[in-house]
Tab-separated table of C-alpha atoms in Angstrom:
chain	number	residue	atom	x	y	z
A	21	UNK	CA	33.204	-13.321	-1.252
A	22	UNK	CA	29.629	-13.692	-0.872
A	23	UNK	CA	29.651	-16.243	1.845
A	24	UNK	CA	32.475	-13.235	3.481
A	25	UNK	CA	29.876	-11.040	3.197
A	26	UNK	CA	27.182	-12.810	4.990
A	27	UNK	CA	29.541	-14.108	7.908
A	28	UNK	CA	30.409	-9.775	7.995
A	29	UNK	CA	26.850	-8.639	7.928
A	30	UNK	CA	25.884	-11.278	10.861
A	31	UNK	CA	28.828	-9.598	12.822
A	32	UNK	CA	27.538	-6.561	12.381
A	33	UNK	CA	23.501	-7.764	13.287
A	34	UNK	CA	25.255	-9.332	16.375
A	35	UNK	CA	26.579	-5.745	17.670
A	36	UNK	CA	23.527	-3.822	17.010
A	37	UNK	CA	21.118	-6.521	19.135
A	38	UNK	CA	19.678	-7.915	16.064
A	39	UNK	CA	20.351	-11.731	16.665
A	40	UNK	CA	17.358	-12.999	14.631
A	41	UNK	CA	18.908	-11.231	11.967
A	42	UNK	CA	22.522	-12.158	12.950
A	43	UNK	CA	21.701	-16.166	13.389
A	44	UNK	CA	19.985	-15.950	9.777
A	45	UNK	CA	23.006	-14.227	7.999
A	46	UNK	CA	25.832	-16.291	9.694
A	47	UNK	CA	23.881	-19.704	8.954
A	48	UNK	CA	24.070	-18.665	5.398
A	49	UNK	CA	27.597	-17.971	5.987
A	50	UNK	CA	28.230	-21.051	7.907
A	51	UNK	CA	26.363	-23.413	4.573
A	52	UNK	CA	28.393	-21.356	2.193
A	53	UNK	CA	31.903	-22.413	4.380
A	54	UNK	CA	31.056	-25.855	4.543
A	55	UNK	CA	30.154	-26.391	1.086
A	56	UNK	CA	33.777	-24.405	-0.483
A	57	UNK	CA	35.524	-26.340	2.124
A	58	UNK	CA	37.442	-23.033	3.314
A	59	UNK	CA	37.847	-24.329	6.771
A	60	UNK	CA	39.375	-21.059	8.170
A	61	UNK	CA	35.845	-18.810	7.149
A	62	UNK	CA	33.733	-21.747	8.832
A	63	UNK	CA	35.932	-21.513	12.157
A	64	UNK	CA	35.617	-17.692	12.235
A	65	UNK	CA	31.482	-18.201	11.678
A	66	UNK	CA	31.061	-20.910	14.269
A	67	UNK	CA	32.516	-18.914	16.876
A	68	UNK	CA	30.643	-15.872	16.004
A	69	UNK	CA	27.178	-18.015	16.212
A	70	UNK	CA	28.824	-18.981	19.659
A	71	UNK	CA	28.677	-15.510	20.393
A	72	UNK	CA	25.324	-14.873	18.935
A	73	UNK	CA	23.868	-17.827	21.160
A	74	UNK	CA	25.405	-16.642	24.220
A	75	UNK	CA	24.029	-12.962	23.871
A	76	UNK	CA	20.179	-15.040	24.045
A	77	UNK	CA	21.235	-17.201	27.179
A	78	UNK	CA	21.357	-20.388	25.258
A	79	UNK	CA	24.508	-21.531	26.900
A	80	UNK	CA	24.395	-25.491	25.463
A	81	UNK	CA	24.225	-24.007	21.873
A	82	UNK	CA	27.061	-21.162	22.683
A	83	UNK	CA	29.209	-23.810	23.816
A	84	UNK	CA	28.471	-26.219	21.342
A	85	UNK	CA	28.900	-23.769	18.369
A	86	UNK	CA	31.825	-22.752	19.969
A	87	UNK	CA	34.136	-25.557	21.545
A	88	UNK	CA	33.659	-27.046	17.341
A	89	UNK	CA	35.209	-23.625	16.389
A	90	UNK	CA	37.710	-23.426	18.909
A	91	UNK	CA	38.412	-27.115	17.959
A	92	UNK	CA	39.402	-26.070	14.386
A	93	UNK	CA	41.151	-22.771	15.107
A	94	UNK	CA	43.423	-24.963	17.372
A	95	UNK	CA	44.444	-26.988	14.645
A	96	UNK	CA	45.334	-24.694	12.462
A	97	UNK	CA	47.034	-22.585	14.633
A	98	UNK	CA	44.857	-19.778	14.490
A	99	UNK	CA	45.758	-17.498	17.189
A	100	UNK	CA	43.202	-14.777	17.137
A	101	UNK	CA	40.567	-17.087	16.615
A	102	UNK	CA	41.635	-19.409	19.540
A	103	UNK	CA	41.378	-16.151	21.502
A	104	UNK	CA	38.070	-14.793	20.289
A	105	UNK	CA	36.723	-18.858	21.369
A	106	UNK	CA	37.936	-18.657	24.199
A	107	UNK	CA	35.856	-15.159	25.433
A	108	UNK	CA	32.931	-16.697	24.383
A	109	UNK	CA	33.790	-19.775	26.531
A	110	UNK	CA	34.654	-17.795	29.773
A	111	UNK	CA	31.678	-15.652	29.491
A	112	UNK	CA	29.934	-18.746	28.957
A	113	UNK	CA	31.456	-19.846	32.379
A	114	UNK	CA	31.442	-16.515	34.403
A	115	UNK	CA	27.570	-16.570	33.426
A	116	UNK	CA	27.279	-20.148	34.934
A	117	UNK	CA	29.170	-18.867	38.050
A	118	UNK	CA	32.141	-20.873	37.472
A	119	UNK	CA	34.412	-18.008	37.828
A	120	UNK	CA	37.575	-20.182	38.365
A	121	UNK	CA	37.135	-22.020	34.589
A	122	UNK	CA	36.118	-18.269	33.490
A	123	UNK	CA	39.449	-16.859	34.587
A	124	UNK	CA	41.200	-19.543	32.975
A	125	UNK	CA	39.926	-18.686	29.389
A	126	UNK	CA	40.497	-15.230	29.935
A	127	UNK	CA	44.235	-15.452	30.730
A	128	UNK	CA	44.701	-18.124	27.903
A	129	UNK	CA	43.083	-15.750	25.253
A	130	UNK	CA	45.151	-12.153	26.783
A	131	UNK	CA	48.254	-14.053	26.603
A	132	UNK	CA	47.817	-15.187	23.107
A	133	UNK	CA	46.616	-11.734	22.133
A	134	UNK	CA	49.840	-10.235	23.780
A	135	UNK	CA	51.884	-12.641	21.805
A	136	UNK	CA	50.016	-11.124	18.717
A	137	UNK	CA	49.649	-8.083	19.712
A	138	UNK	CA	46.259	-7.566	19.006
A	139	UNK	CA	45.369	-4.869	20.994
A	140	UNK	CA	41.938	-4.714	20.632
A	141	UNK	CA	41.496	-8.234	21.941
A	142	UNK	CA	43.871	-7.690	25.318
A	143	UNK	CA	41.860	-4.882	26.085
A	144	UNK	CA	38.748	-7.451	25.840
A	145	UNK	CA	40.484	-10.215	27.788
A	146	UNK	CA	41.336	-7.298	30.347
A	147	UNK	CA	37.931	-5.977	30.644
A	148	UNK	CA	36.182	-9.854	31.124
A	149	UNK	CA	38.975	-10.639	33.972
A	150	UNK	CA	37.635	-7.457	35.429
A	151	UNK	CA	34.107	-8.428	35.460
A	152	UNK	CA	35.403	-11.840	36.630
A	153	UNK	CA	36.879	-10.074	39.874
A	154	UNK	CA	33.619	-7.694	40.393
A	155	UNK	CA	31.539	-10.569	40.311
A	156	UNK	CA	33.899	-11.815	43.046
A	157	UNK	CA	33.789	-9.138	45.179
A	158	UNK	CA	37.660	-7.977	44.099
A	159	UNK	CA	36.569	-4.590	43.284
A	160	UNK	CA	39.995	-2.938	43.384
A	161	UNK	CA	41.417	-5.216	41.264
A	162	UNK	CA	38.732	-4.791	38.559
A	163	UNK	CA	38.413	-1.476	38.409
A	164	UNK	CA	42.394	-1.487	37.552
A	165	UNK	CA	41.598	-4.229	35.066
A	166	UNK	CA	38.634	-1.881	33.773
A	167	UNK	CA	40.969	0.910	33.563
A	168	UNK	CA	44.120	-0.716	31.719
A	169	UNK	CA	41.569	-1.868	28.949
A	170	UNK	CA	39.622	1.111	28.506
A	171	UNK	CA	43.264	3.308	28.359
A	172	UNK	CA	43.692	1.107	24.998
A	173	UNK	CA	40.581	1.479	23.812
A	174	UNK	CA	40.517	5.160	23.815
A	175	UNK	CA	44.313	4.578	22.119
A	176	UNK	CA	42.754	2.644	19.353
A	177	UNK	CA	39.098	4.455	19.131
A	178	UNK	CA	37.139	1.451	20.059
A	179	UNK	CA	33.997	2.965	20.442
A	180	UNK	CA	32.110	0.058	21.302
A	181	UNK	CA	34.820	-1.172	23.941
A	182	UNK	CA	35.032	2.396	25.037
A	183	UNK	CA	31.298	2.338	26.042
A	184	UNK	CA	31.779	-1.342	27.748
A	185	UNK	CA	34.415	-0.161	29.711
A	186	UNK	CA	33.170	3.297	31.358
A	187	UNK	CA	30.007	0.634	32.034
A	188	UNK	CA	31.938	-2.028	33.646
A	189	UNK	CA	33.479	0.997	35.200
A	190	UNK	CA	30.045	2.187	36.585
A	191	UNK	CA	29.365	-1.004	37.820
A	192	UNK	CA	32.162	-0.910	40.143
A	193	UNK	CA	31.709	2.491	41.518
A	194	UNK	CA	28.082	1.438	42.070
A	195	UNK	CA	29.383	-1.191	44.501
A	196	UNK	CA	31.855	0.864	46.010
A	197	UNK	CA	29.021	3.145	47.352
A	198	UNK	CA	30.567	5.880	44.856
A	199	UNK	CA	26.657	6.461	43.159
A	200	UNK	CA	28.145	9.924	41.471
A	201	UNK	CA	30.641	8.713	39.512
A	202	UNK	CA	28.661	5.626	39.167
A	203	UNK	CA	25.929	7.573	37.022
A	204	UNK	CA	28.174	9.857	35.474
A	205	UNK	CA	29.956	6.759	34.063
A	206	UNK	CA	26.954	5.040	33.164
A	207	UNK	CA	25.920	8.342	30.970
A	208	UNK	CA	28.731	8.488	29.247
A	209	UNK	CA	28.469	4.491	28.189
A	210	UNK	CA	24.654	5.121	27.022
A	211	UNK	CA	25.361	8.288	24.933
A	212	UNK	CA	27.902	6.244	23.205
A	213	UNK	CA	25.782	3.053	22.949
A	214	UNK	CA	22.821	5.313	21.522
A	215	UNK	CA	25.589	6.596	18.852
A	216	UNK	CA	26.713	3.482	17.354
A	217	UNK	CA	23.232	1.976	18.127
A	218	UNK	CA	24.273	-1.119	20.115
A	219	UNK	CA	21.013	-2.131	21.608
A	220	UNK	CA	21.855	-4.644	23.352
A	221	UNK	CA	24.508	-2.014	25.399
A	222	UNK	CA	21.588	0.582	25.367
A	223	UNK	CA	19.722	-1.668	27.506
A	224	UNK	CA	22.749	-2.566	30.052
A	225	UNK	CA	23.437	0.724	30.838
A	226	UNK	CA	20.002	1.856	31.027
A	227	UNK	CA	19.251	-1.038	33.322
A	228	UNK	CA	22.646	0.205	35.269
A	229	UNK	CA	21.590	3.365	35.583
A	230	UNK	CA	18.013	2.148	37.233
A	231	UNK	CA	20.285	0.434	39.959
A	232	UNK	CA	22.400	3.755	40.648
A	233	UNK	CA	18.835	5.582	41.150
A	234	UNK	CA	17.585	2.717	43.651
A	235	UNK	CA	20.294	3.167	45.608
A	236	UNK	CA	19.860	6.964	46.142
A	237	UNK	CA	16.355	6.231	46.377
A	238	UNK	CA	14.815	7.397	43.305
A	239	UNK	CA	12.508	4.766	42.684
A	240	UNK	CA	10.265	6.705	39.882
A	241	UNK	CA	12.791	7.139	37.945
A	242	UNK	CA	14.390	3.759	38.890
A	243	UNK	CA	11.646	2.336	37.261
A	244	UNK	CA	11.444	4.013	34.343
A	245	UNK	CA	14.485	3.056	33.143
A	246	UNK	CA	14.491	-0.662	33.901
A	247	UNK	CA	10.786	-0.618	31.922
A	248	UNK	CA	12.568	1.444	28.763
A	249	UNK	CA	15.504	-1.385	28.991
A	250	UNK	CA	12.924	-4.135	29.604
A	251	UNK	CA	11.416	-3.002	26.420
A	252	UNK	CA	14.828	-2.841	24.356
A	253	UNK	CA	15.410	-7.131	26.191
A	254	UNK	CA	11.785	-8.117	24.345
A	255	UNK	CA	12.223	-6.550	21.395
């Protein structure tokens, strides 16, 4: 229960930005694993330190932490963990512009997740193949991706996913040349990020916003907001 705990309270450092915090908690819950032998708690913590690692940019450790997670979860035939690997491996990859190995994880993990039927994660696998096709210049198709995920989230009140969506959503517009509903996207995903306190999100949007303003040429307030997200990245 304890080492439960631990593994739960790193998840929850990991959303709010606090990956100092997060790393420290899930090593504890990592030792704790190890030492009871419960094989299925250490395979849910190594892929969450995979997670933590990516959010810092420290893609050897991500996929190290990871692939040894993944590894296990595949043995024992642990779906939702094979899926939840597997994100952290394609955003590993879309990061490192391979887009075509990113893609790959992304379908593997949505069509386990439909076999489940764990919503929750399709709508994740949904919303990184649409970042996958933005980053490729298929805006159409992302922004349908963007919108099939973020219909599910609002089904299942995913707050968090709800936020990440009308962002990714943003992004899209942005590109488009559609700077209106761009920012009025973008405002609706930092209002929600400030609510739950996801800092990490906070500073995405706000950063997302500063592009939307450049564009139309407000380069004042442009600034401000990529110095008030800058601020949120140090800390």
């Amino acid at each position: 229960a304890e080492a439960r705990c631990c593994r739960v309270l790193g998840v929850l450092s990991r959303l709010r930005g606090d990956y100092p915090s997060a790393l420290s908690w899930l090593e504890q819950a990592r030792d704790a694993f190890t030492a009871l032998d419960d094989r299925a708690g250490l395979t849910l913590t190594l892929i969450e330190i995979g997670s933590v690692w990516w959010r810092r940019g420290e893609y050897a450790s991500a996929r190290h932490e990871t692939e040894t997670g993944l590894a296990m979860a595949r043995v024992s035939a642990d779906k939702r963990a094979v899926a939840s690997g597997l994100h952290t491996l394609g955003l590993v990859a879309e990061d490192q512009g391979d887009y075509l190995a990113a893609r790959a994880y992304f379908e593997e993990s949505l069509a386990l997740e439909r076999e489940t039927g764990d919503m929750r994660g399709v709508s994740t696998s949904l919303n990184y193949l649409g970042i996958v096709a933005n980053r490729q210049g298929d805006y159409v198709t992302s922004r349908a991706l963007f919108e099939e995920g973020l219909a599910i989230r609002r089904e299942i009140g995913d707050k968090q996913g709800i936020a990440a969506s009308l962002n990714n959503l943003g992004i899209a517009a942005n590109y488009q040349g559609d700077q209106i509903s761009a920012r009025a996207l973008h405002e609706q995903s930092l209002a929600l990020r400030r609510e739950i306190g996801e800092k990490w999100g906070i500073a995405s949007s706000l950063i997302n916003l500063g592009f939307v303003a450049q564009e139309q040429g407000e380069y004042v307030k442009a600034q401000a907001l990529f110095e008030e997200s800058l601020a949120l990245e140090r800390e």
